[in-house]
GROMACS .gro file of C-alpha atoms in nm:
model
  302
    1MET     CA    1   3.860  -0.578   0.149
    2THR     CA    2   3.523  -0.519   0.318
    3ASP     CA    3   3.551  -0.283   0.639
    4GLN     CA    4   3.391  -0.499   0.907
    5THR     CA    5   3.224  -0.176   1.029
    6TYR     CA    6   3.081  -0.048   0.778
    7GLN     CA    7   2.677  -0.076   0.782
    8PRO     CA    8   2.523   0.031   0.454
    9THR     CA    9   2.216   0.269   0.441
   10LEU     CA   10   1.853   0.085   0.308
   11SER     CA   11   1.922   0.348   0.031
   12GLN     CA   12   2.282   0.231  -0.076
   13LEU     CA   13   2.054  -0.094  -0.101
   14ARG     CA   14   1.796   0.047  -0.289
   15ALA     CA   15   1.992   0.175  -0.522
   16PHE     CA   16   2.197  -0.128  -0.594
   17VAL     CA   17   1.845  -0.339  -0.615
   18ALA     CA   18   1.727  -0.088  -0.889
   19ILE     CA   19   1.984  -0.055  -1.094
   20ALA     CA   20   2.028  -0.427  -1.095
   21GLU     CA   21   1.685  -0.477  -1.212
   22TYR     CA   22   1.654  -0.214  -1.474
   23ARG     CA   23   1.990  -0.217  -1.568
   24HIS     CA   24   1.961   0.105  -1.640
   25PHE     CA   25   2.094   0.413  -1.422
   26GLY     CA   26   1.840   0.654  -1.515
   27THR     CA   27   1.548   0.398  -1.557
   28ALA     CA   28   1.639   0.300  -1.214
   29ALA     CA   29   1.681   0.661  -1.079
   30ALA     CA   30   1.339   0.726  -1.201
   31ARG     CA   31   1.189   0.465  -1.062
   32LEU     CA   32   1.348   0.536  -0.689
   33SER     CA   33   1.244   0.961  -0.714
   34VAL     CA   34   1.624   1.047  -0.710
   35SER     CA   35   1.840   1.161  -0.927
   36GLN     CA   36   2.097   1.007  -1.139
   37PRO     CA   37   2.375   1.138  -0.947
   38THR     CA   38   2.252   1.092  -0.651
   39LEU     CA   39   2.171   0.731  -0.702
   40SER     CA   40   2.530   0.677  -0.888
   41GLN     CA   41   2.658   0.822  -0.538
   42ALA     CA   42   2.434   0.604  -0.291
   43LEU     CA   43   2.624   0.270  -0.524
   44ALA     CA   44   2.996   0.400  -0.498
   45SER     CA   45   2.918   0.475  -0.107
   46LEU     CA   46   2.785   0.134  -0.126
   47GLU     CA   47   3.066  -0.013  -0.313
   48ASN     CA   48   3.338   0.184  -0.142
   49GLY     CA   49   3.187   0.018   0.163
   50LEU     CA   50   3.211  -0.291   0.091
   51GLY     CA   51   3.528  -0.320  -0.065
   52LEU     CA   52   3.339  -0.495  -0.383
   53GLN     CA   53   3.241  -0.401  -0.703
   54LEU     CA   54   2.864  -0.475  -0.796
   55ILE     CA   55   2.805  -0.321  -1.058
   56GLU     CA   56   2.999  -0.292  -1.419
   57ARG     CA   57   2.912  -0.008  -1.574
   58SER     CA   58   3.020   0.093  -1.945
   59THR     CA   59   2.877   0.339  -2.241
   60ARG     CA   60   2.683   0.102  -2.377
   61ARG     CA   61   2.549  -0.117  -2.110
   62VAL     CA   62   2.533  -0.215  -1.723
   63LEU     CA   63   2.636  -0.549  -1.555
   64VAL     CA   64   2.618  -0.704  -1.247
   65THR     CA   65   2.885  -0.836  -1.134
   66PRO     CA   66   2.925  -1.165  -0.975
   67ALA     CA   67   2.965  -1.020  -0.646
   68GLY     CA   68   2.652  -0.815  -0.744
   69LYS     CA   69   2.481  -1.117  -0.824
   70ARG     CA   70   2.589  -1.342  -0.523
   71LEU     CA   71   2.440  -1.028  -0.253
   72LEU     CA   72   2.180  -0.925  -0.485
   73PRO     CA   73   1.916  -1.202  -0.311
   74GLN     CA   74   2.056  -1.062   0.049
   75ALA     CA   75   2.008  -0.696  -0.028
   76MET     CA   76   1.627  -0.766  -0.143
   77ALA     CA   77   1.537  -0.981   0.164
   78THR     CA   78   1.739  -0.669   0.398
   79LEU     CA   79   1.441  -0.393   0.191
   80GLU     CA   80   1.234  -0.682   0.233
   81ALA     CA   81   1.261  -0.703   0.624
   82ALA     CA   82   1.333  -0.343   0.690
   83ASP     CA   83   0.978  -0.293   0.479
   84ARG     CA   84   0.819  -0.569   0.742
   85PHE     CA   85   0.952  -0.365   1.022
   86VAL     CA   86   0.820  -0.060   0.940
   87ALA     CA   87   0.449  -0.223   0.833
   88SER     CA   88   0.449  -0.326   1.197
   89ALA     CA   89   0.517  -0.026   1.386
   90ALA     CA   90   0.324   0.136   1.183
   91GLY     CA   91   0.057  -0.068   1.305
   92SER     CA   92  -0.256  -0.166   1.136
   93GLY     CA   93  -0.419   0.022   0.843
   94LEU     CA   94  -0.253   0.202   0.514
   95GLY     CA   95   0.021   0.493   0.584
   96GLY     CA   96   0.318   0.634   0.464
   97THR     CA   97   0.465   0.537   0.080
   98LEU     CA   98   0.297   0.291  -0.115
   99ARG     CA   99   0.446   0.225  -0.428
  100MET     CA  100   0.210   0.132  -0.654
  101GLY     CA  101   0.259  -0.028  -0.986
  102ILE     CA  102  -0.008  -0.025  -1.259
  103ILE     CA  103  -0.074  -0.086  -1.635
  104PRO     CA  104  -0.122   0.107  -1.874
  105THR     CA  105  -0.469  -0.035  -1.975
  106VAL     CA  106  -0.560   0.039  -1.620
  107ALA     CA  107  -0.401   0.379  -1.468
  108PRO     CA  108  -0.605   0.583  -1.717
  109TYR     CA  109  -0.905   0.503  -1.592
  110VAL     CA  110  -0.891   0.403  -1.270
  111LEU     CA  111  -0.702   0.702  -1.073
  112PRO     CA  112  -0.904   0.966  -1.137
  113ALA     CA  113  -1.147   0.771  -0.904
  114LEU     CA  114  -0.900   0.585  -0.713
  115LEU     CA  115  -0.661   0.898  -0.605
  116PRO     CA  116  -0.912   1.122  -0.490
  117GLU     CA  117  -1.091   0.771  -0.283
  118LEU     CA  118  -0.734   0.717  -0.123
  119ARG     CA  119  -0.679   1.047   0.044
  120THR     CA  120  -1.054   1.023   0.164
  121GLN     CA  121  -1.041   0.700   0.280
  122LEU     CA  122  -0.634   0.662   0.377
  123PRO     CA  123  -0.552   1.037   0.463
  124SER     CA  124  -0.188   0.928   0.576
  125LEU     CA  125  -0.155   0.753   0.284
  126VAL     CA  126   0.136   0.908  -0.013
  127PRO     CA  127   0.095   0.672  -0.311
  128HIS     CA  128   0.335   0.697  -0.551
  129VAL     CA  129   0.245   0.523  -0.900
  130ILE     CA  130   0.410   0.383  -1.170
  131GLU     CA  131   0.298   0.295  -1.477
  132ASP     CA  132   0.436   0.021  -1.696
  133GLN     CA  133   0.359  -0.347  -1.857
  134THR     CA  134   0.368  -0.610  -1.654
  135ALA     CA  135   0.664  -0.760  -1.678
  136ARG     CA  136   0.832  -0.498  -1.593
  137LEU     CA  137   0.621  -0.471  -1.291
  138LEU     CA  138   0.668  -0.785  -1.168
  139ASP     CA  139   1.018  -0.731  -1.157
  140GLY     CA  140   0.946  -0.390  -0.934
  141LEU     CA  141   0.764  -0.639  -0.647
  142ARG     CA  142   1.014  -0.908  -0.644
  143SER     CA  143   1.264  -0.678  -0.652
  144GLY     CA  144   1.137  -0.436  -0.365
  145VAL     CA  145   1.094  -0.150  -0.616
  146LEU     CA  146   0.750  -0.168  -0.580
  147ASP     CA  147   0.532  -0.245  -0.300
  148VAL     CA  148   0.178  -0.395  -0.463
  149ALA     CA  149   0.065  -0.341  -0.863
  150LEU     CA  150  -0.226  -0.352  -1.014
  151LEU     CA  151  -0.249  -0.624  -1.347
  152ALA     CA  152  -0.460  -0.853  -1.505
  153LEU     CA  153  -0.428  -1.194  -1.313
  154PRO     CA  154  -0.299  -1.452  -1.375
  155ALA     CA  155   0.058  -1.309  -1.327
  156ASP     CA  156   0.191  -1.687  -1.231
  157ALA     CA  157   0.466  -1.509  -1.085
  158SER     CA  158   0.669  -1.704  -0.797
  159GLY     CA  159   0.667  -1.514  -0.466
  160LEU     CA  160   0.352  -1.325  -0.537
  161VAL     CA  161   0.011  -1.315  -0.396
  162GLU     CA  162  -0.239  -1.228  -0.630
  163ILE     CA  163  -0.573  -1.094  -0.520
  164PRO     CA  164  -0.877  -1.113  -0.752
  165LEU     CA  165  -1.102  -0.801  -0.830
  166TYR     CA  166  -1.382  -0.853  -1.083
  167THR     CA  167  -1.384  -0.910  -1.445
  168GLU     CA  168  -1.490  -0.707  -1.696
  169GLU     CA  169  -1.601  -0.770  -2.062
  170PHE     CA  170  -1.384  -0.665  -2.373
  171VAL     CA  171  -1.589  -0.431  -2.638
  172LEU     CA  172  -1.508  -0.414  -3.011
  173VAL     CA  173  -1.430  -0.051  -3.123
  174VAL     CA  174  -1.504   0.010  -3.480
  175PRO     CA  175  -1.541   0.303  -3.687
  176ARG     CA  176  -1.862   0.515  -3.765
  177GLY     CA  177  -2.126   0.308  -3.944
  178HIS     CA  178  -1.958  -0.022  -3.951
  179VAL     CA  179  -2.119  -0.368  -4.043
  180PHE     CA  180  -2.087  -0.480  -3.656
  181ALA     CA  181  -2.151  -0.150  -3.542
  182GLY     CA  182  -2.436  -0.182  -3.224
  183ARG     CA  183  -2.475  -0.544  -3.258
  184ARG     CA  184  -2.477  -0.752  -2.923
  185ASP     CA  185  -2.443  -1.091  -3.028
  186LEU     CA  186  -2.087  -1.119  -3.148
  187SER     CA  187  -1.853  -1.430  -3.125
  188PRO     CA  188  -1.514  -1.458  -3.115
  189ALA     CA  189  -1.459  -1.611  -3.428
  190ASP     CA  190  -1.626  -1.292  -3.586
  191LEU     CA  191  -1.271  -1.150  -3.566
  192ASP     CA  192  -1.208  -1.348  -3.840
  193SER     CA  193  -1.045  -1.178  -4.130
  194LEU     CA  194  -1.124  -0.802  -3.955
  195PRO     CA  195  -0.822  -0.571  -3.958
  196LEU     CA  196  -0.723  -0.571  -3.592
  197LEU     CA  197  -0.566  -0.328  -3.419
  198LEU     CA  198  -0.318  -0.404  -3.171
  199LEU     CA  199  -0.106  -0.259  -2.906
  200ASP     CA  200   0.285  -0.291  -2.907
  201GLU     CA  201   0.445  -0.587  -2.777
  202GLY     CA  202   0.493  -0.599  -2.423
  203HIS     CA  203   0.103  -0.512  -2.349
  204CYS     CA  204  -0.102  -0.790  -2.208
  205LEU     CA  205  -0.385  -0.670  -2.358
  206ARG     CA  206  -0.254  -0.743  -2.685
  207ASP     CA  207  -0.161  -1.109  -2.587
  208GLN     CA  208  -0.490  -1.161  -2.442
  209THR     CA  209  -0.665  -1.032  -2.792
  210LEU     CA  210  -0.440  -1.250  -2.942
  211ASP     CA  211  -0.514  -1.565  -2.727
  212LEU     CA  212  -0.876  -1.501  -2.803
  213CYS     CA  213  -0.810  -1.511  -3.204
  214ARG     CA  214  -0.604  -1.822  -3.104
  215SER     CA  215  -0.914  -2.024  -2.894
  216SER     CA  216  -1.167  -1.922  -3.173
  217ASP     CA  217  -0.940  -1.995  -3.474
  218ALA     CA  218  -0.986  -1.656  -3.605
  219HIS     CA  219  -0.720  -1.495  -3.828
  220PRO     CA  220  -0.736  -1.089  -3.850
  221GLY     CA  221  -0.649  -0.935  -4.105
  222THR     CA  222  -0.298  -0.743  -4.154
  223VAL     CA  223  -0.284  -0.371  -4.072
  224GLY     CA  224   0.052  -0.309  -4.221
  225ASP     CA  225   0.303  -0.124  -3.952
  226THR     CA  226   0.068   0.064  -3.760
  227ARG     CA  227   0.222  -0.005  -3.389
  228ALA     CA  228   0.074   0.217  -3.070
  229ALA     CA  229   0.144   0.230  -2.715
  230SER     CA  230  -0.153   0.311  -2.566
  231LEU     CA  231  -0.517   0.245  -2.580
  232ALA     CA  232  -0.611   0.575  -2.655
  233THR     CA  233  -0.362   0.623  -3.010
  234VAL     CA  234  -0.533   0.285  -3.119
  235VAL     CA  235  -0.875   0.379  -3.070
  236GLN     CA  236  -0.779   0.756  -3.267
  237CYS     CA  237  -0.695   0.491  -3.557
  238VAL     CA  238  -0.997   0.305  -3.552
  239ALA     CA  239  -1.167   0.604  -3.589
  240GLY     CA  240  -0.905   0.743  -3.895
  241ASP     CA  241  -1.071   0.400  -4.050
  242LEU     CA  242  -0.727   0.181  -4.017
  243GLY     CA  243  -0.912  -0.071  -3.846
  244VAL     CA  244  -1.092  -0.220  -3.553
  245THR     CA  245  -0.986  -0.309  -3.208
  246LEU     CA  246  -1.081  -0.463  -2.880
  247ILE     CA  247  -1.076  -0.282  -2.563
  248PRO     CA  248  -1.218  -0.352  -2.193
  249GLU     CA  249  -1.499  -0.217  -2.032
  250MET     CA  250  -1.375   0.050  -1.855
  251ALA     CA  251  -1.187   0.243  -2.113
  252VAL     CA  252  -1.526   0.232  -2.342
  253ALA     CA  253  -1.685   0.567  -2.206
  254ALA     CA  254  -1.326   0.773  -2.193
  255GLU     CA  255  -1.250   0.632  -2.521
  256THR     CA  256  -1.532   0.643  -2.753
  257SER     CA  257  -1.666   0.994  -2.628
  258ARG     CA  258  -1.617   1.204  -2.884
  259GLY     CA  259  -1.855   1.065  -3.132
  260THR     CA  260  -1.702   0.930  -3.419
  261LEU     CA  261  -1.633   0.535  -3.371
  262ASP     CA  262  -1.906   0.287  -3.265
  263ILE     CA  263  -1.923  -0.030  -3.025
  264ALA     CA  264  -2.017  -0.403  -3.092
  265ARG     CA  265  -2.023  -0.652  -2.793
  266PHE     CA  266  -2.007  -0.991  -2.767
  267ALA     CA  267  -2.255  -1.254  -2.632
  268ALA     CA  268  -2.239  -1.432  -2.307
  269PRO     CA  269  -2.046  -1.598  -2.223
  270ALA     CA  270  -1.822  -1.259  -2.329
  271PRO     CA  271  -1.452  -1.267  -2.330
  272GLY     CA  272  -1.256  -1.042  -2.090
  273ARG     CA  273  -0.981  -0.990  -1.838
  274THR     CA  274  -0.951  -1.045  -1.449
  275LEU     CA  275  -0.784  -0.729  -1.253
  276GLY     CA  276  -0.650  -0.808  -0.905
  277LEU     CA  277  -0.369  -0.675  -0.681
  278ALA     CA  278  -0.044  -0.875  -0.648
  279PHE     CA  279   0.174  -0.800  -0.377
  280ARG     CA  280   0.508  -1.030  -0.193
  281ALA     CA  281   0.409  -1.319  -0.045
  282SER     CA  282   0.646  -1.257   0.249
  283THR     CA  283   0.510  -0.901   0.303
  284ALA     CA  284   0.366  -0.859   0.622
  285ARG     CA  285   0.108  -0.619   0.514
  286THR     CA  286  -0.125  -0.853   0.380
  287GLU     CA  287  -0.434  -0.737   0.552
  288ASP     CA  288  -0.354  -0.339   0.473
  289TYR     CA  289  -0.370  -0.458   0.091
  290GLU     CA  290  -0.701  -0.663   0.091
  291HIS     CA  291  -0.801  -0.354   0.231
  292LEU     CA  292  -0.668  -0.168  -0.105
  293ALA     CA  293  -0.826  -0.425  -0.332
  294ASP     CA  294  -1.147  -0.360  -0.139
  295ILE     CA  295  -1.149   0.056  -0.210
  296ILE     CA  296  -1.092  -0.019  -0.560
  297ARG     CA  297  -1.350  -0.310  -0.581
  298GLY     CA  298  -1.581  -0.034  -0.467
  299LEU     CA  299  -1.473   0.184  -0.755
  300ARG     CA  300  -1.568  -0.027  -1.026
  301PRO     CA  301  -1.553   0.219  -1.336
  302VAL     CA  302  -1.827   0.002  -1.537
   0.00000   0.00000   0.00000
């Protein structure tokens, strides 16, 4: 039975929401930047105070109990209200902790310029960077684990606002001396029958590449069981003559600097992707996030 005098802390609620989202104590602890014992204690204190089991944990899986499912939306709403309260108290301008999610095909190429610029323009801001795939970043936004996310648009997620930043072209990376090397007049149909290397499932760049092939009725050749979790690995496979790949313009300089690769570009209008910021529609910090968007636009790495 719930003690009517009990008042949960925000840390306890964040622990509950994170565990309910990730269904894994280790992952939830990492996302909140706390130790796993601290996370477990926060959940236990919340459950004891409420007199309810919110999370069912076994050696194999983590489940949200019926009581947990009933209370989860209210826990998320409480955290959102607390964030709005802090934002209002801080007044105008970004300051304090900013939990910023970034997809892996953007983070290595944007952060080297963005983080120093944030220190210069927003010295009171403390960014916490979480690199992850799009689906998990969207989950983090909805649950309150993240404040904003830098990703490819459209995300088409309910309850979120999207601010487009800029569009960048895709570039074909080929082994040195490839027949397409140096061309600037490719069409998506030219991908037909090429041994196209892709990122692993879950990466939006993989889906965008496959959508491009489907739109032009191109049928790239198979590349066996080769799978990669990063653009750097895919590009090294190209250098090893295992195939070709598409990468965003922002990655070209960093990933082709070793001199063992060539590139080819598409004729206008070239295929590409639009990057943007996403955040909860319920936030009180829309103007602050628009300012953040302006800073990122000014650092466009192309």
